[in-house]
Coordinates of C-alpha atoms and ligand atoms in Angstrom, one line a residue:
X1 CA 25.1 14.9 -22.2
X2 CA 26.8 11.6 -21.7
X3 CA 26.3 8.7 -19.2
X4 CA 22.5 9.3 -18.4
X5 CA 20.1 6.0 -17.5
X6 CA 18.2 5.6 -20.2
X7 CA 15.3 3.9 -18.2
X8 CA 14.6 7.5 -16.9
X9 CA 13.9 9.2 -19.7
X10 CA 10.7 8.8 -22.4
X11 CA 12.6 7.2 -25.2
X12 CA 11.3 9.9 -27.4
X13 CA 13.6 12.5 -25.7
X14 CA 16.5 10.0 -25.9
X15 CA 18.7 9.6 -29.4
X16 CA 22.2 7.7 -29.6
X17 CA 25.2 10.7 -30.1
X18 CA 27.6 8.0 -31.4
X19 CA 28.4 4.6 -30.6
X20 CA 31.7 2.7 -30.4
X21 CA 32.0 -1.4 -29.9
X22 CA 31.3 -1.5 -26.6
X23 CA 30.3 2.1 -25.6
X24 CA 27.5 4.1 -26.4
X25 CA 26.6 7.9 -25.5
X26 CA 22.8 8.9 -25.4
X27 CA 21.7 12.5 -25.6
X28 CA 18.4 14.1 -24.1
X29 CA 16.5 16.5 -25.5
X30 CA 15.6 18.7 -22.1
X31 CA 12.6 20.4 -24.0
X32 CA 11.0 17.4 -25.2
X33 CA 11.4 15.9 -21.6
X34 CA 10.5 18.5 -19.8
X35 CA 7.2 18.1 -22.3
X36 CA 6.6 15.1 -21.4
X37 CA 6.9 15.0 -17.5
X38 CA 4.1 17.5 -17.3
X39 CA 1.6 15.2 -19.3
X40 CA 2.4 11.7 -17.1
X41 CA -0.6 10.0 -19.8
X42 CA -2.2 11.1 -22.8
X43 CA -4.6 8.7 -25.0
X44 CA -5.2 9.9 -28.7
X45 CA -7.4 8.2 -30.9
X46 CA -8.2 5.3 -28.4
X47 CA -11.3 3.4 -29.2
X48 CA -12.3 -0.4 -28.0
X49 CA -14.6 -3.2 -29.7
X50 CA -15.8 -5.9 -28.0
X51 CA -16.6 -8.3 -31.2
X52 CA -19.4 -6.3 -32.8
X53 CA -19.7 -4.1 -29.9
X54 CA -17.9 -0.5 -30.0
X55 CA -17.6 0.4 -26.0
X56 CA -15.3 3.2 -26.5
X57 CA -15.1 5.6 -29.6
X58 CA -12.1 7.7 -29.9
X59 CA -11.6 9.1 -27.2
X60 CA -8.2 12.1 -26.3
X61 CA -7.1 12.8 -23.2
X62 CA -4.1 14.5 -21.5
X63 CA -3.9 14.4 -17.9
X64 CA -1.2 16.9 -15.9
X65 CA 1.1 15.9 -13.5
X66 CA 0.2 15.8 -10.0
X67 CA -3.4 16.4 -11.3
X68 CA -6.2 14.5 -10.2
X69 CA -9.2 13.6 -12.9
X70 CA -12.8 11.7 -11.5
X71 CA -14.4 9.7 -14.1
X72 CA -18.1 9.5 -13.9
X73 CA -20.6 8.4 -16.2
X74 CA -23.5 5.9 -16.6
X75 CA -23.3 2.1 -15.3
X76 CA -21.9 0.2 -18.8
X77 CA -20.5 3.5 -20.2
X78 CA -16.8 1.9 -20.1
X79 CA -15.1 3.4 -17.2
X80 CA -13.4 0.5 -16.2
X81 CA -12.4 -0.9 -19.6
X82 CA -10.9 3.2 -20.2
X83 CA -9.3 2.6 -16.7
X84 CA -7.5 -1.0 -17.9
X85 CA -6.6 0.1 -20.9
X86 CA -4.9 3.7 -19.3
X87 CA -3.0 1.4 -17.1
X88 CA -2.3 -1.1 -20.1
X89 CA -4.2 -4.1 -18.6
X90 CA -5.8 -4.2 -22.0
X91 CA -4.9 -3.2 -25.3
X92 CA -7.0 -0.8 -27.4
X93 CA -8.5 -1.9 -30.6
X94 CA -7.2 1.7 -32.3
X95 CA -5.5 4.8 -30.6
X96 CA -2.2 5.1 -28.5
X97 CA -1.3 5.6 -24.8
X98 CA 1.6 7.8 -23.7
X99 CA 3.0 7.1 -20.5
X100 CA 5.4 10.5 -20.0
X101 CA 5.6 10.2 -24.0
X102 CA 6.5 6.9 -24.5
X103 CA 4.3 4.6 -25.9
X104 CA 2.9 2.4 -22.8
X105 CA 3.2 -1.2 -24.9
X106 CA 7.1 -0.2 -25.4
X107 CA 7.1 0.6 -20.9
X108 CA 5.2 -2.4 -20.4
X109 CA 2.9 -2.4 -17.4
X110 CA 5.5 -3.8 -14.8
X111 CA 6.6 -0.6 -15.2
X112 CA 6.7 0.7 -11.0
X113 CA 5.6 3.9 -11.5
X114 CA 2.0 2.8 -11.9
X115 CA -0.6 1.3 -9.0
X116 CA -3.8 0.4 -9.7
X117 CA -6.7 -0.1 -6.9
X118 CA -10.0 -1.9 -7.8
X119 CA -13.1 -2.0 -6.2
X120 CA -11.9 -5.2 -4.2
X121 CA -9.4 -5.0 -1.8
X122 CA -8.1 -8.3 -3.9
X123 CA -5.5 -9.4 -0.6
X124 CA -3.9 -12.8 -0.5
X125 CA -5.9 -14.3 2.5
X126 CA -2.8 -16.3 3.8
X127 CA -0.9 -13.6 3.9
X128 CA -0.5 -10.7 6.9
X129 CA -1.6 -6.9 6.5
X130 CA 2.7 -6.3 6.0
X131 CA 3.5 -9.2 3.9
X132 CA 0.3 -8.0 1.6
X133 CA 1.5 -4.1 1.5
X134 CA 5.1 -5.8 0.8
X135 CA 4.0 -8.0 -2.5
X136 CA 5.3 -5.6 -4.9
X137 CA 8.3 -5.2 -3.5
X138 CA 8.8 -8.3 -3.4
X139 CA 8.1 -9.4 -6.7
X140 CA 10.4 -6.6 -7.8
X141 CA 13.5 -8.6 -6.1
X142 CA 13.9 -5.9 -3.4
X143 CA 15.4 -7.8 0.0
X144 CA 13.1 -9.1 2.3
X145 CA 14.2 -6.8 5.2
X146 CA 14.2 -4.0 3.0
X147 CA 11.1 -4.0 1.7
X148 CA 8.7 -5.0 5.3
X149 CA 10.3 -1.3 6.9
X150 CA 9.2 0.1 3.4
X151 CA 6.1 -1.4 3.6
X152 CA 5.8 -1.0 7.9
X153 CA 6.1 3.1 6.8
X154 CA 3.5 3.4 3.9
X155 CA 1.3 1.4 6.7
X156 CA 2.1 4.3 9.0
X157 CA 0.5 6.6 6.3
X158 CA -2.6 4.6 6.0
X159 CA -3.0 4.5 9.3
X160 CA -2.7 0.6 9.8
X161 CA 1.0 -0.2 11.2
X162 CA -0.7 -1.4 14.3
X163 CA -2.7 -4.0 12.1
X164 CA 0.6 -5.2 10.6
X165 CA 0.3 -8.9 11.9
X166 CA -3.6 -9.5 11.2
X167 CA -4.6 -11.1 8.7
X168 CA -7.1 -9.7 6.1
X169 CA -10.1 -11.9 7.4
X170 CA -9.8 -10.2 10.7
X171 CA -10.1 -7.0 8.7
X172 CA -13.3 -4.4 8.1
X173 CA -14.3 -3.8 4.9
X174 CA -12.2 0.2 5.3
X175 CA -9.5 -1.5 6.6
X176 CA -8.7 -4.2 3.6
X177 CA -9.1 -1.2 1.3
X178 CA -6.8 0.5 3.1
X179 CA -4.1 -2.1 2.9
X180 CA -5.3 -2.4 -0.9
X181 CA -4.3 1.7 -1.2
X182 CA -1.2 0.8 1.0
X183 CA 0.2 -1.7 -1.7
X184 CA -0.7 0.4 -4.6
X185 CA 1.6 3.2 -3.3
X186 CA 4.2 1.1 -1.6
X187 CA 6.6 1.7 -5.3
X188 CA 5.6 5.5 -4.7
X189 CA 4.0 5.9 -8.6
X190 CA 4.0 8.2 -10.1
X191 CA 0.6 7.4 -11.9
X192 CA -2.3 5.7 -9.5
X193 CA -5.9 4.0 -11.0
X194 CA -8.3 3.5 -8.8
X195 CA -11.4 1.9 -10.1
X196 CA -14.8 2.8 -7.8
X197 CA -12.3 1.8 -4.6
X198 CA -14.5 3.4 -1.9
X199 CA -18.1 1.5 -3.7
X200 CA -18.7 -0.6 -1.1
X201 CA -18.0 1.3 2.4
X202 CA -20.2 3.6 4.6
X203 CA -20.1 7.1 3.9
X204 CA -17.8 8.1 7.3
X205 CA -15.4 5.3 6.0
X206 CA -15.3 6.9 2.5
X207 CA -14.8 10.6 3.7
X208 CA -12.2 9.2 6.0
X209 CA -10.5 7.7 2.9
X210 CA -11.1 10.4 0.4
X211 CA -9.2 12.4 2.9
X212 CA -6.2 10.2 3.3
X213 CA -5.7 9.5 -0.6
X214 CA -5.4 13.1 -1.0
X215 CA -2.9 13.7 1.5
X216 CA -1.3 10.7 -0.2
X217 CA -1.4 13.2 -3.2
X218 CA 0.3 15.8 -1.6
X219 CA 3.1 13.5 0.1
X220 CA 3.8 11.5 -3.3
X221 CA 2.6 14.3 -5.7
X222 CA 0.7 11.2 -7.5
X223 CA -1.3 11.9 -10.5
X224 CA -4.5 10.5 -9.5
X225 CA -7.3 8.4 -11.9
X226 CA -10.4 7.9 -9.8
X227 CA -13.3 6.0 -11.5
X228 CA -16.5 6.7 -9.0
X229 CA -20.5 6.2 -9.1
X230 CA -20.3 9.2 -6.8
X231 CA -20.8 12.7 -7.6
X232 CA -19.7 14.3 -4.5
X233 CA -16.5 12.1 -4.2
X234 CA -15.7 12.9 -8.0
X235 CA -16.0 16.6 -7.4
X236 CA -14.1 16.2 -3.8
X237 CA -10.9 14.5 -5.3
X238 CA -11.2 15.9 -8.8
X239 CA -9.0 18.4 -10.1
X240 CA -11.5 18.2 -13.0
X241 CA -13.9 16.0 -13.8
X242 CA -14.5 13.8 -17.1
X243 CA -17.8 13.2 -18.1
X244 CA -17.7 9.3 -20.2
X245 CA -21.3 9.4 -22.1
X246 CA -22.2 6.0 -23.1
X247 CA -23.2 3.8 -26.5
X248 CA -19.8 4.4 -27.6
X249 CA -18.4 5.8 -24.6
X250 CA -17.0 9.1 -25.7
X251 CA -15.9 12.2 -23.7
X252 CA -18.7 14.4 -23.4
X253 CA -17.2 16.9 -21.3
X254 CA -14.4 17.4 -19.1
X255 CA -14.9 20.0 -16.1
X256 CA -12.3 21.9 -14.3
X257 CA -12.4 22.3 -10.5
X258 CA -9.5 24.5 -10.2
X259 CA -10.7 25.8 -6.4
X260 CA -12.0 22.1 -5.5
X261 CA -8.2 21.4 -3.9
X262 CA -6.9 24.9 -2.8
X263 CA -10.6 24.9 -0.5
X264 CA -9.9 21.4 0.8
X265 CA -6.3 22.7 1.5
X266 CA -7.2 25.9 3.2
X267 CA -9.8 24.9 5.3
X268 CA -11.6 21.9 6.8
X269 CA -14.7 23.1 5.6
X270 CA -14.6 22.1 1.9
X271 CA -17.7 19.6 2.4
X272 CA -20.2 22.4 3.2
X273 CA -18.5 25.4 1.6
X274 CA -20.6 26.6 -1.4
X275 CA -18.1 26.5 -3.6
X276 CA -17.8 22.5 -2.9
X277 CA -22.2 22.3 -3.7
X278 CA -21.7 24.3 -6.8
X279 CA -19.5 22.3 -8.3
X280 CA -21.3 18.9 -7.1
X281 CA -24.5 20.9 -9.1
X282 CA -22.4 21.7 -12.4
X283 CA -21.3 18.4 -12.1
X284 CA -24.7 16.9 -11.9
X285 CA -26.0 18.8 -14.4
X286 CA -23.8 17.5 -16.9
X287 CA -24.2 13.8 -16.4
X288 CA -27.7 14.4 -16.3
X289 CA -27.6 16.3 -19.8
X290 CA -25.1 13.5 -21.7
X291 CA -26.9 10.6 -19.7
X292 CA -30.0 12.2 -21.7
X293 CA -28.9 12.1 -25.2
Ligands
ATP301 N1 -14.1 -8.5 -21.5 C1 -15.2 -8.1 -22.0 N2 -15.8 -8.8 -23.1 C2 -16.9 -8.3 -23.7 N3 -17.5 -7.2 -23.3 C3 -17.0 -6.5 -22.3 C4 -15.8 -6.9 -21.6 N4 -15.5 -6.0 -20.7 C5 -16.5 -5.0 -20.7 N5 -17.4 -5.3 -21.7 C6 -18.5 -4.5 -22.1 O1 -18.1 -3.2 -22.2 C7 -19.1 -2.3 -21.8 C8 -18.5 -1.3 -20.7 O2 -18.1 -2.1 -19.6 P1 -17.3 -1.4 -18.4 O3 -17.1 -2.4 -17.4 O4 -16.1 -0.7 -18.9 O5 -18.4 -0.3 -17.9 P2 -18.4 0.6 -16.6 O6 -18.7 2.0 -17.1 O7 -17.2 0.4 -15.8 O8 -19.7 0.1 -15.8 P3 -19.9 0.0 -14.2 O9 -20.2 1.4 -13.9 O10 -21.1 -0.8 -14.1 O11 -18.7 -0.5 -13.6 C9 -20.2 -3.1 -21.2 O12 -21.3 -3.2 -22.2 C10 -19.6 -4.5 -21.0 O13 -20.5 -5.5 -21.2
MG302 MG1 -16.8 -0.4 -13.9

């Protein structure tokens, strides 16, 4: 197969068929891609010191695509170290991360098919609600007109396009993370970190948002990371649930929700259905059980 961009593939699928002096023809191996597509990030072997301090011990994980995974564990377990160094804001000590099977340091973390949403909304106070959601784009070179109707549209699917010209002072606390989430999927990634975004707001405000980012899912078929303090909103946006037990933090268990998002889909319900308690109970049960040991 001759003539492909070689910036789409994992550079593990791609070999070099033969090269003249100015011309060179690249092969793919369809099998390995179509590997590797499925399994957007895997970690094997990743552990992280501090000094002295082990925080995480070896930890293995392969998320699906399109999947979404909730993180939960005890306050100082690691959660947010795991999330920098999934999104290669900070190197491991030992171990490797695959982004779609290439190893992330060889990607590099400009890459645009990642966002990443902390627990501050983190906007540039001189800036508007559109020039905020338009930073990226920006930064990525793309024209100036171009990139505020980009950036007016994801607005339209947060909700906030008649907020455009405000600034982020005359925002509520919902409303800046909204702009936050808006900016992280304005590049349409394909991977998304979100580390405890929804912390700080009243309950109606966090449904409300819990709601949108998984209709964001479904629109961008983004594979979600959600770090959260919250049991209910892991089990609500999980497609499974990983369990981090702490002092090193280690897997402990990983739970699969495989109803959690075909109830939310079929009905409005999910939030009192049975199905959604149990799984909050499971759930519970297990962090109580590794929070334990
Ligand atoms: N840059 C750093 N230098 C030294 N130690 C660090 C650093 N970042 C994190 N740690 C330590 O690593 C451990 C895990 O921190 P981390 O922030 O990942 O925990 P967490 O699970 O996200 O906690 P929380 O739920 O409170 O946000 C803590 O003991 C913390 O002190
Ligand atoms: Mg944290």
């Amino acid at each position: 197969m001759g003539n492909v961009n070689v910036l789409d593939y994992p550079i593990s699928t791609i070999s070099c068929e033969h090269e003249n002096n100015d011309h060179r023809v690249f092969h793919v191996d369809r099998e390995v891609y179509s590997d590797s597509i499925k399994i957007p990030l895997s970690l094997s072997g990743i552990s992280k010191s501090y000094g002295s301090h082990l925080v995480l011990g070896d930890i293995d994980l392969q998320i699906p695509a399109g999947k979404s995974i909730s993180i939960i564990g005890a306050s100082g377990s690691g959660k947010s170290t795991l999330l920098r160094i999934m999104a290669n804001i900070e190197l491991p000590t030992s171990g490797q991360i695959r982004w779609w099977g290439n190893d992330s340091r060889i990607l590099g973390s400009t890459d645009r098919r990642l966002g990443m949403v902390f627990q501050d909304a983190n906007l540039l106070p001189w800036a508007n609600v559109l020039q905020n959601v338009a930073l990226p784009l920006r930064l990525q070179g793309m024209p100036k007109a171009i990139a505020m109707k980009a950036s007016f549209e994801i607005l339209e699917v947060v909700g906030l396009h008649q907020k455009d010209k405000l600034f982020p002072r005359e925002l509520s606390g919902g409303m800046k993370m909204r702009v936050s989430i808006a900016r992280a999927i304005v590049t349409k990634p394909n991977l998304l970190f979100m580390d405890e975004p929804f912390g700080a707001l009243d309950e109606i405000t966090r449904e409300q948002l819990n709601d949108d980012m998984l209709r964001i899912r479904e629109e961008l078929g983004v594979t979600i990371v959600l770090v959260t303090h919250s049991i209910q909103e892991a089990v609500y946006m999980g497609d499974m649930v990983l369990v981090l037990k702490a002092n090193p933090g280690r897997v402990s268990e990983i739970i699969e929700l495989p109803k959690a998002f075909d109830f939310w889909r079929n009905s409005d319900d999910y939030r009192i259905s049975d199905a959604y308690f149990n799984n909050v109970r499971i759930v519970s049960q297990a962090l109580r059980k590794w929070s334990e040991r």
